[in-house]
PDB file of C-alpha atoms in Angstrom:
ATOM      1  CA  MET A   1     -20.476   3.999 -29.202  1.00 40.00           C
ATOM      2  CA  GLY A   2     -16.981   2.626 -28.667  1.00 64.00           C
ATOM      3  CA  LYS A   3     -16.101  -1.026 -28.617  1.00 82.00           C
ATOM      4  CA  GLY A   4     -16.306  -2.967 -25.381  1.00 92.00           C
ATOM      5  CA  LYS A   5     -13.403  -4.835 -23.840  1.00 91.00           C
ATOM      6  CA  LEU A   6     -14.362  -8.215 -25.251  1.00 93.00           C
ATOM      7  CA  ALA A   7     -14.553  -6.827 -28.785  1.00 95.00           C
ATOM      8  CA  LYS A   8     -11.177  -5.143 -28.348  1.00 95.00           C
ATOM      9  CA  PHE A   9      -9.585  -8.342 -27.090  1.00 93.00           C
ATOM     10  CA  ALA A  10     -11.026 -10.173 -30.095  1.00 95.00           C
ATOM     11  CA  ASP A  11      -9.486  -7.585 -32.420  1.00 96.00           C
ATOM     12  CA  MET A  12      -6.115  -7.810 -30.702  1.00 96.00           C
ATOM     13  CA  ALA A  13      -6.054 -11.575 -31.069  1.00 95.00           C
ATOM     14  CA  GLU A  14      -6.246 -11.113 -34.855  1.00 97.00           C
ATOM     15  CA  TYR A  15      -3.814  -8.199 -35.219  1.00 98.00           C
ATOM     16  CA  PRO A  16      -0.592  -9.387 -36.912  1.00 97.00           C
ATOM     17  CA  HIS A  17       1.536  -6.811 -35.072  1.00 98.00           C
ATOM     18  CA  VAL A  18       0.313  -7.688 -31.549  1.00 97.00           C
ATOM     19  CA  PHE A  19       1.908 -10.413 -29.422  1.00 95.00           C
ATOM     20  CA  GLU A  20       0.038 -11.432 -26.277  1.00 93.00           C
ATOM     21  CA  TYR A  21       1.677 -13.255 -23.390  1.00 89.00           C
ATOM     22  CA  PRO A  22      -0.282 -12.151 -20.296  1.00 78.00           C
ATOM     23  CA  CYS A  23       1.408 -14.702 -18.060  1.00 72.00           C
ATOM     24  CA  SER A  24       2.458 -14.427 -14.448  1.00 62.00           C
ATOM     25  CA  VAL A  25       6.055 -13.869 -13.400  1.00 50.00           C
ATOM     26  CA  VAL A  26       6.384 -17.527 -12.378  1.00 48.00           C
ATOM     27  CA  ASP A  27       5.442 -18.928 -15.776  1.00 62.00           C
ATOM     28  CA  GLU A  28       8.122 -20.051 -18.178  1.00 66.00           C
ATOM     29  CA  VAL A  29       7.773 -18.406 -21.571  1.00 62.00           C
ATOM     30  CA  ASN A  30       9.131 -19.736 -24.826  1.00 76.00           C
ATOM     31  CA  PHE A  31       8.951 -16.721 -27.125  1.00 88.00           C
ATOM     32  CA  GLU A  32       9.955 -17.416 -30.694  1.00 90.00           C
ATOM     33  CA  MET A  33      10.555 -13.745 -31.567  1.00 94.00           C
ATOM     34  CA  LYS A  34      13.297 -13.327 -28.932  1.00 95.00           C
ATOM     35  CA  GLY A  35      16.459 -12.439 -30.823  1.00 96.00           C
ATOM     36  CA  ASN A  36      14.545 -12.436 -34.119  1.00 97.00           C
ATOM     37  CA  TRP A  37      12.446  -9.255 -34.023  1.00 98.00           C
ATOM     38  CA  LYS A  38      14.359  -7.538 -36.830  1.00 98.00           C
ATOM     39  CA  ARG A  39      14.597 -10.569 -39.105  1.00 98.00           C
ATOM     40  CA  ASP A  40      11.188 -12.166 -38.607  1.00 98.00           C
ATOM     41  CA  PHE A  41       8.861  -9.265 -37.863  1.00 98.00           C
ATOM     42  CA  PHE A  42      10.259  -5.897 -38.924  1.00 98.00           C
ATOM     43  CA  LYS A  43      12.185  -7.361 -41.897  1.00 98.00           C
ATOM     44  CA  ASN A  44      14.986  -4.813 -41.487  1.00 98.00           C
ATOM     45  CA  ASP A  45      18.069  -4.116 -39.382  1.00 98.00           C
ATOM     46  CA  ASN A  46      16.889  -0.803 -37.914  1.00 98.00           C
ATOM     47  CA  PRO A  47      17.257   0.030 -34.191  1.00 98.00           C
ATOM     48  CA  ILE A  48      14.535  -1.189 -31.823  1.00 98.00           C
ATOM     49  CA  VAL A  49      12.975   1.192 -29.291  1.00 98.00           C
ATOM     50  CA  LEU A  50      10.688  -0.001 -26.476  1.00 98.00           C
ATOM     51  CA  GLU A  51       7.986   1.966 -24.682  1.00 97.00           C
ATOM     52  CA  LEU A  52       7.375   0.175 -21.377  1.00 98.00           C
ATOM     53  CA  GLY A  53       3.970   0.822 -19.860  1.00 95.00           C
ATOM     54  CA  CYS A  54       2.700   2.205 -23.160  1.00 95.00           C
ATOM     55  CA  GLY A  55      -0.951   2.558 -22.083  1.00 93.00           C
ATOM     56  CA  ARG A  56      -2.954   3.561 -25.133  1.00 93.00           C
ATOM     57  CA  GLY A  57       0.158   3.509 -27.294  1.00 95.00           C
ATOM     58  CA  GLU A  58       0.143   7.186 -28.266  1.00 92.00           C
ATOM     59  CA  TYR A  59       3.890   7.554 -27.766  1.00 92.00           C
ATOM     60  CA  THR A  60       4.733   4.308 -29.546  1.00 96.00           C
ATOM     61  CA  VAL A  61       2.668   5.269 -32.584  1.00 96.00           C
ATOM     62  CA  GLY A  62       3.747   8.925 -32.479  1.00 93.00           C
ATOM     63  CA  LEU A  63       7.424   7.970 -32.502  1.00 94.00           C
ATOM     64  CA  ALA A  64       6.855   5.410 -35.274  1.00 96.00           C
ATOM     65  CA  ARG A  65       5.258   8.100 -37.454  1.00 94.00           C
ATOM     66  CA  ARG A  66       8.189  10.472 -36.964  1.00 93.00           C
ATOM     67  CA  TYR A  67      10.978   7.920 -37.288  1.00 94.00           C
ATOM     68  CA  PRO A  68      10.308   5.360 -40.030  1.00 96.00           C
ATOM     69  CA  GLU A  69      14.016   4.424 -39.853  1.00 97.00           C
ATOM     70  CA  LYS A  70      13.499   2.935 -36.367  1.00 98.00           C
ATOM     71  CA  ASN A  71      11.334   0.099 -35.046  1.00 98.00           C
ATOM     72  CA  PHE A  72       9.046   0.685 -32.058  1.00 98.00           C
ATOM     73  CA  ILE A  73       7.440  -1.791 -29.668  1.00 98.00           C
ATOM     74  CA  GLY A  74       4.875  -0.752 -27.062  1.00 98.00           C
ATOM     75  CA  VAL A  75       4.639  -2.990 -23.989  1.00 98.00           C
ATOM     76  CA  ASP A  76       1.811  -3.107 -21.447  1.00 96.00           C
ATOM     77  CA  ILE A  77      -0.428  -5.621 -19.698  1.00 94.00           C
ATOM     78  CA  LYS A  78      -3.641  -3.642 -20.329  1.00 92.00           C
ATOM     79  CA  GLY A  79      -4.901  -4.982 -23.644  1.00 92.00           C
ATOM     80  CA  ALA A  80      -8.052  -2.849 -23.810  1.00 92.00           C
ATOM     81  CA  ARG A  81      -5.961   0.329 -23.568  1.00 93.00           C
ATOM     82  CA  MET A  82      -3.317  -0.912 -25.990  1.00 96.00           C
ATOM     83  CA  TRP A  83      -6.047  -1.561 -28.569  1.00 97.00           C
ATOM     84  CA  THR A  84      -6.205   2.171 -29.372  1.00 95.00           C
ATOM     85  CA  GLY A  85      -2.581   2.473 -30.510  1.00 97.00           C
ATOM     86  CA  ALA A  86      -2.563  -0.961 -32.106  1.00 98.00           C
ATOM     87  CA  THR A  87      -5.656  -0.080 -34.148  1.00 97.00           C
ATOM     88  CA  ASP A  88      -4.225   3.295 -35.205  1.00 97.00           C
ATOM     89  CA  ALA A  89      -0.979   1.645 -36.336  1.00 98.00           C
ATOM     90  CA  LEU A  90      -2.900  -0.978 -38.323  1.00 98.00           C
ATOM     91  CA  ASN A  91      -5.196   1.565 -39.964  1.00 98.00           C
ATOM     92  CA  GLU A  92      -2.254   3.772 -40.910  1.00 98.00           C
ATOM     93  CA  GLY A  93      -0.261   0.854 -42.289  1.00 98.00           C
ATOM     94  CA  LEU A  94       2.737   1.509 -40.039  1.00 98.00           C
ATOM     95  CA  LYS A  95       5.223  -1.307 -40.613  1.00 98.00           C
ATOM     96  CA  ASN A  96       7.693  -0.174 -37.941  1.00 98.00           C
ATOM     97  CA  VAL A  97       5.458  -0.630 -34.898  1.00 98.00           C
ATOM     98  CA  ALA A  98       4.449  -3.644 -32.823  1.00 98.00           C
ATOM     99  CA  PHE A  99       2.825  -4.224 -29.441  1.00 98.00           C
ATOM    100  CA  LEU A 100       3.628  -6.787 -26.771  1.00 97.00           C
ATOM    101  CA  ARG A 101       1.042  -7.514 -24.093  1.00 95.00           C
ATOM    102  CA  THR A 102       2.764  -8.935 -21.050  1.00 94.00           C
ATOM    103  CA  ASN A 103       3.982  -8.163 -17.535  1.00 93.00           C
ATOM    104  CA  ILE A 104       6.964  -5.813 -17.593  1.00 95.00           C
ATOM    105  CA  GLU A 105       8.473  -7.776 -14.680  1.00 93.00           C
ATOM    106  CA  ILE A 106       9.407 -10.484 -17.209  1.00 92.00           C
ATOM    107  CA  ILE A 107      10.361  -8.172 -20.092  1.00 95.00           C
ATOM    108  CA  ASP A 108      13.839  -9.721 -20.376  1.00 94.00           C
ATOM    109  CA  ARG A 109      12.268 -12.996 -21.563  1.00 92.00           C
ATOM    110  CA  PHE A 110      11.179 -11.400 -24.835  1.00 95.00           C
ATOM    111  CA  PHE A 111      14.406  -9.800 -26.100  1.00 96.00           C
ATOM    112  CA  ALA A 112      17.923 -11.134 -26.623  1.00 96.00           C
ATOM    113  CA  ALA A 113      21.190  -9.512 -25.527  1.00 98.00           C
ATOM    114  CA  GLY A 114      21.830  -6.269 -27.413  1.00 98.00           C
ATOM    115  CA  GLU A 115      18.522  -6.450 -29.301  1.00 98.00           C
ATOM    116  CA  VAL A 116      17.112  -3.127 -28.015  1.00 98.00           C
ATOM    117  CA  ASP A 117      18.696   0.323 -28.474  1.00 98.00           C
ATOM    118  CA  GLU A 118      16.455   2.603 -26.388  1.00 98.00           C
ATOM    119  CA  ILE A 119      13.764   2.447 -23.717  1.00 98.00           C
ATOM    120  CA  TRP A 120      11.023   5.013 -23.107  1.00 97.00           C
ATOM    121  CA  LEU A 121       9.195   5.208 -19.774  1.00 97.00           C
ATOM    122  CA  THR A 122       6.260   7.571 -20.206  1.00 93.00           C
ATOM    123  CA  PHE A 123       4.224   8.493 -17.125  1.00 91.00           C
ATOM    124  CA  SER A 124       4.959   5.262 -15.300  1.00 93.00           C
ATOM    125  CA  ASP A 125       3.278   4.646 -11.960  1.00 94.00           C
ATOM    126  CA  PRO A 126       5.817   6.003  -9.400  1.00 96.00           C
ATOM    127  CA  GLN A 127       5.146   3.058  -7.074  1.00 96.00           C
ATOM    128  CA  MET A 128       5.936   5.131  -3.997  1.00 95.00           C
ATOM    129  CA  LYS A 129       5.618   2.252  -1.535  1.00 93.00           C
ATOM    130  CA  LYS A 130       8.064  -0.248  -3.037  1.00 94.00           C
ATOM    131  CA  ALA A 131      11.284   0.525  -4.900  1.00 95.00           C
ATOM    132  CA  THR A 132      11.444  -2.786  -6.772  1.00 95.00           C
ATOM    133  CA  LYS A 133       8.191  -1.971  -8.574  1.00 96.00           C
ATOM    134  CA  ARG A 134       9.508   1.322 -10.008  1.00 98.00           C
ATOM    135  CA  LEU A 135      10.495   1.071 -13.651  1.00 98.00           C
ATOM    136  CA  THR A 136      13.629   3.147 -12.980  1.00 98.00           C
ATOM    137  CA  SER A 137      14.755   1.038 -10.002  1.00 98.00           C
ATOM    138  CA  THR A 138      17.974  -0.964 -10.116  1.00 98.00           C
ATOM    139  CA  TYR A 139      15.742  -4.046 -10.018  1.00 97.00           C
ATOM    140  CA  PHE A 140      14.502  -3.126 -13.499  1.00 98.00           C
ATOM    141  CA  MET A 141      17.798  -1.624 -14.689  1.00 98.00           C
ATOM    142  CA  ASN A 142      19.386  -5.046 -14.213  1.00 98.00           C
ATOM    143  CA  ARG A 143      16.670  -6.541 -16.404  1.00 97.00           C
ATOM    144  CA  TYR A 144      17.109  -3.871 -19.064  1.00 98.00           C
ATOM    145  CA  ARG A 145      20.824  -4.639 -19.160  1.00 98.00           C
ATOM    146  CA  LYS A 146      20.014  -8.149 -20.371  1.00 98.00           C
ATOM    147  CA  PHE A 147      18.731  -6.874 -23.719  1.00 98.00           C
ATOM    148  CA  LEU A 148      19.785  -3.216 -24.059  1.00 98.00           C
ATOM    149  CA  VAL A 149      22.862  -2.405 -26.144  1.00 98.00           C
ATOM    150  CA  PRO A 150      25.892  -1.252 -24.103  1.00 97.00           C
ATOM    151  CA  ASP A 151      25.332   2.372 -23.002  1.00 98.00           C
ATOM    152  CA  GLY A 152      21.810   2.226 -24.443  1.00 98.00           C
ATOM    153  CA  LEU A 153      19.489   5.145 -23.732  1.00 98.00           C
ATOM    154  CA  VAL A 154      16.710   5.245 -21.154  1.00 98.00           C
ATOM    155  CA  HIS A 155      14.169   8.084 -21.350  1.00 97.00           C
ATOM    156  CA  LEU A 156      11.893   8.997 -18.451  1.00 96.00           C
ATOM    157  CA  LYS A 157       9.027  11.421 -18.985  1.00 93.00           C
ATOM    158  CA  THR A 158       6.888  11.941 -15.888  1.00 93.00           C
ATOM    159  CA  ASP A 159       4.527  14.223 -14.016  1.00 91.00           C
ATOM    160  CA  SER A 160       5.643  12.721 -10.697  1.00 93.00           C
ATOM    161  CA  ASN A 161       8.131  14.653  -8.599  1.00 94.00           C
ATOM    162  CA  PHE A 162       8.652  11.474  -6.563  1.00 96.00           C
ATOM    163  CA  MET A 163       9.573   9.421  -9.641  1.00 97.00           C
ATOM    164  CA  PHE A 164      11.793  12.183 -11.015  1.00 98.00           C
ATOM    165  CA  THR A 165      13.624  12.701  -7.709  1.00 98.00           C
ATOM    166  CA  TYR A 166      14.027   8.979  -7.057  1.00 98.00           C
ATOM    167  CA  THR A 167      15.450   8.466 -10.557  1.00 98.00           C
ATOM    168  CA  LYS A 168      17.908  11.330 -10.063  1.00 98.00           C
ATOM    169  CA  TYR A 169      19.172   9.687  -6.864  1.00 98.00           C
ATOM    170  CA  MET A 170      19.446   6.317  -8.599  1.00 98.00           C
ATOM    171  CA  ILE A 171      21.451   7.880 -11.444  1.00 98.00           C
ATOM    172  CA  GLU A 172      23.729   9.782  -9.060  1.00 98.00           C
ATOM    173  CA  GLU A 173      24.309   6.767  -6.804  1.00 98.00           C
ATOM    174  CA  ASN A 174      25.432   4.705  -9.804  1.00 98.00           C
ATOM    175  CA  GLN A 175      27.158   7.512 -11.734  1.00 98.00           C
ATOM    176  CA  LEU A 176      25.147   6.872 -14.885  1.00 98.00           C
ATOM    177  CA  PRO A 177      25.909   9.286 -17.756  1.00 98.00           C
ATOM    178  CA  VAL A 178      23.100  11.827 -18.260  1.00 98.00           C
ATOM    179  CA  GLU A 179      22.253  13.320 -21.659  1.00 96.00           C
ATOM    180  CA  PHE A 180      19.585  15.749 -20.466  1.00 94.00           C
ATOM    181  CA  MET A 181      17.565  16.438 -17.329  1.00 95.00           C
ATOM    182  CA  THR A 182      14.868  19.007 -16.554  1.00 93.00           C
ATOM    183  CA  ASP A 183      12.072  19.375 -14.018  1.00 94.00           C
ATOM    184  CA  ASP A 184      10.040  21.586 -16.387  1.00 91.00           C
ATOM    185  CA  LEU A 185      10.210  20.194 -19.904  1.00 87.00           C
ATOM    186  CA  TYR A 186       7.977  22.679 -21.670  1.00 83.00           C
ATOM    187  CA  HIS A 187       9.951  25.648 -20.352  1.00 80.00           C
ATOM    188  CA  SER A 188      13.377  24.089 -20.884  1.00 81.00           C
ATOM    189  CA  GLY A 189      13.863  24.814 -24.579  1.00 77.00           C
ATOM    190  CA  MET A 190      13.989  21.042 -25.100  1.00 73.00           C
ATOM    191  CA  ASP A 191      10.368  20.432 -26.115  1.00 56.00           C
ATOM    192  CA  ASP A 192      11.242  19.162 -29.600  1.00 64.00           C
ATOM    193  CA  GLU A 193       8.954  17.102 -31.815  1.00 62.00           C
ATOM    194  CA  ILE A 194       9.747  13.875 -29.957  1.00 63.00           C
ATOM    195  CA  LEU A 195       9.177  15.162 -26.465  1.00 66.00           C
ATOM    196  CA  SER A 196       6.122  17.182 -27.456  1.00 67.00           C
ATOM    197  CA  ILE A 197       4.105  14.032 -28.244  1.00 76.00           C
ATOM    198  CA  ARG A 198       1.449  14.165 -25.546  1.00 71.00           C
ATOM    199  CA  THR A 199      -0.298  11.114 -24.196  1.00 71.00           C
ATOM    200  CA  TYR A 200      -3.817  11.014 -22.810  1.00 68.00           C
ATOM    201  CA  TYR A 201      -2.496  11.030 -19.244  1.00 70.00           C
ATOM    202  CA  GLU A 202       0.075  13.739 -19.900  1.00 74.00           C
ATOM    203  CA  GLN A 203      -2.609  16.119 -21.083  1.00 71.00           C
ATOM    204  CA  GLN A 204      -4.493  15.485 -17.848  1.00 74.00           C
ATOM    205  CA  TRP A 205      -1.440  16.451 -15.782  1.00 68.00           C
ATOM    206  CA  LEU A 206      -0.832  19.548 -17.916  1.00 72.00           C
ATOM    207  CA  ASP A 207      -4.461  20.594 -17.519  1.00 75.00           C
ATOM    208  CA  ARG A 208      -3.951  20.396 -13.746  1.00 77.00           C
ATOM    209  CA  GLY A 209      -0.952  22.720 -13.969  1.00 73.00           C
ATOM    210  CA  LEU A 210       1.716  20.087 -13.209  1.00 76.00           C
ATOM    211  CA  ASN A 211       5.206  20.392 -14.667  1.00 87.00           C
ATOM    212  CA  ILE A 212       6.395  17.607 -16.932  1.00 90.00           C
ATOM    213  CA  LYS A 213       9.836  16.284 -16.044  1.00 93.00           C
ATOM    214  CA  TYR A 214      12.292  14.507 -18.333  1.00 94.00           C
ATOM    215  CA  ILE A 215      15.556  12.602 -17.948  1.00 96.00           C
ATOM    216  CA  CYS A 216      17.597  10.878 -20.647  1.00 96.00           C
ATOM    217  CA  PHE A 217      20.521   8.758 -19.465  1.00 98.00           C
ATOM    218  CA  HIS A 218      22.809   5.941 -20.580  1.00 98.00           C
ATOM    219  CA  LEU A 219      22.817   2.489 -18.994  1.00 98.00           C
ATOM    220  CA  PRO A 220      26.302   0.914 -19.088  1.00 98.00           C
ATOM    221  CA  GLN A 221      26.638  -2.850 -18.873  1.00 96.00           C
ATOM    222  CA  GLU A 222      29.476  -2.917 -16.366  1.00 95.00           C
ATOM    223  CA  GLY A 223      29.361  -2.316 -12.620  1.00 95.00           C
ATOM    224  CA  GLU A 224      27.034  -3.405  -9.827  1.00 97.00           C
ATOM    225  CA  LEU A 225      23.978  -1.194  -9.463  1.00 98.00           C
ATOM    226  CA  VAL A 226      23.138   0.091  -5.985  1.00 98.00           C
ATOM    227  CA  GLU A 227      19.765   1.342  -4.741  1.00 97.00           C
ATOM    228  CA  PRO A 228      19.823   4.863  -3.249  1.00 96.00           C
ATOM    229  CA  ASP A 229      19.276   4.818   0.509  1.00 92.00           C
ATOM    230  CA  VAL A 230      17.407   8.108   0.897  1.00 91.00           C
ATOM    231  CA  GLU A 231      13.991   9.475   1.772  1.00 92.00           C
ATOM    232  CA  ILE A 232      11.971  11.766  -0.457  1.00 93.00           C
ATOM    233  CA  GLU A 233       8.634  13.488  -0.206  1.00 94.00           C
ATOM    234  CA  LEU A 234       5.647  11.674  -1.649  1.00 94.00           C
ATOM    235  CA  ASP A 235       3.483  13.172  -4.371  1.00 91.00           C
ATOM    236  CA  SER A 236       0.665  14.731  -2.370  1.00 86.00           C
ATOM    237  CA  TYR A 237      -1.792  14.571  -5.264  1.00 74.00           C
ATOM    238  CA  ARG A 238      -1.192  10.815  -5.518  1.00 64.00           C
ATOM    239  CA  SER A 239      -0.730   9.940  -1.845  1.00 43.00           C
ATOM    240  CA  TYR A 240      -3.598  12.036  -0.434  1.00 36.00           C
ATOM    241  CA  ASP A 241      -3.634  11.590   3.370  1.00 37.00           C
ATOM    242  CA  ARG A 242      -0.933   8.931   3.530  1.00 36.00           C
ATOM    243  CA  GLN A 243       2.398   9.486   5.261  1.00 42.00           C
ATOM    244  CA  LYS A 244       4.337  12.173   3.408  1.00 42.00           C
ATOM    245  CA  ARG A 245       7.765  10.548   3.443  1.00 42.00           C
ATOM    246  CA  SER A 246       8.880   7.162   2.239  1.00 43.00           C
ATOM    247  CA  SER A 247      12.051   5.111   2.621  1.00 43.00           C
ATOM    248  CA  LEU A 248      13.583   3.926  -0.649  1.00 44.00           C
ATOM    249  CA  THR A 249      15.091   0.810   0.892  1.00 42.00           C
ATOM    250  CA  THR A 250      14.619  -2.095  -1.502  1.00 38.00           C
ATOM    251  CA  SER A 251      12.653  -5.081  -0.248  1.00 38.00           C
ATOM    252  CA  LYS A 252      14.551  -8.350  -0.229  1.00 35.00           C
TER     253      LYS A 252
END
């Protein structure tokens, strides 16, 4: 029988590689690791890669196994899910992986300017009703700019046609440089050892016959970012009987 939530939370509180700040967006946070992740935790000067919305942490841990010359931090608010990856990393003795439990809306409070090299967004909720909640919206891009190196990489891996299409429009509207883009990853010739790491949720989508989509793009520091003013079709398997089109106008 697996551990219950309370037991998992107790474990997480004792894990040396887990930092928990489950505060609301209105709380002020004084985070001592901001600007000091490499010196005080990882004890090296290797690049830092974030997975935002890491869920069970499969991608964070999988990347850390493959790339010991990089540091990986999984971020999510769901501590009971994160426990799986955090426990695997601890049991395997991985020194290049950490987890941060907090709201992604305040992610810029935990990293200093230029402290992060890459961001991974793996199977994020497409948030079809409100653009500012999407992790590839300009709302979040402006936050990422606060700590991402100039022209740092952002990776999106998703089952959602809505999220993929919205992100394409956002990239095009702002003329962001694209490294690679495909709406069918596993038939693109690009399914290398990084991209072939499959999360729990990804396997569910694959089992349902859904294509996995992938975009890798650069995020420059300069220029004002503009939300795309377009309409796209909702994901029918997520929206069910709701209206099939949605405006992407950002709420004020």
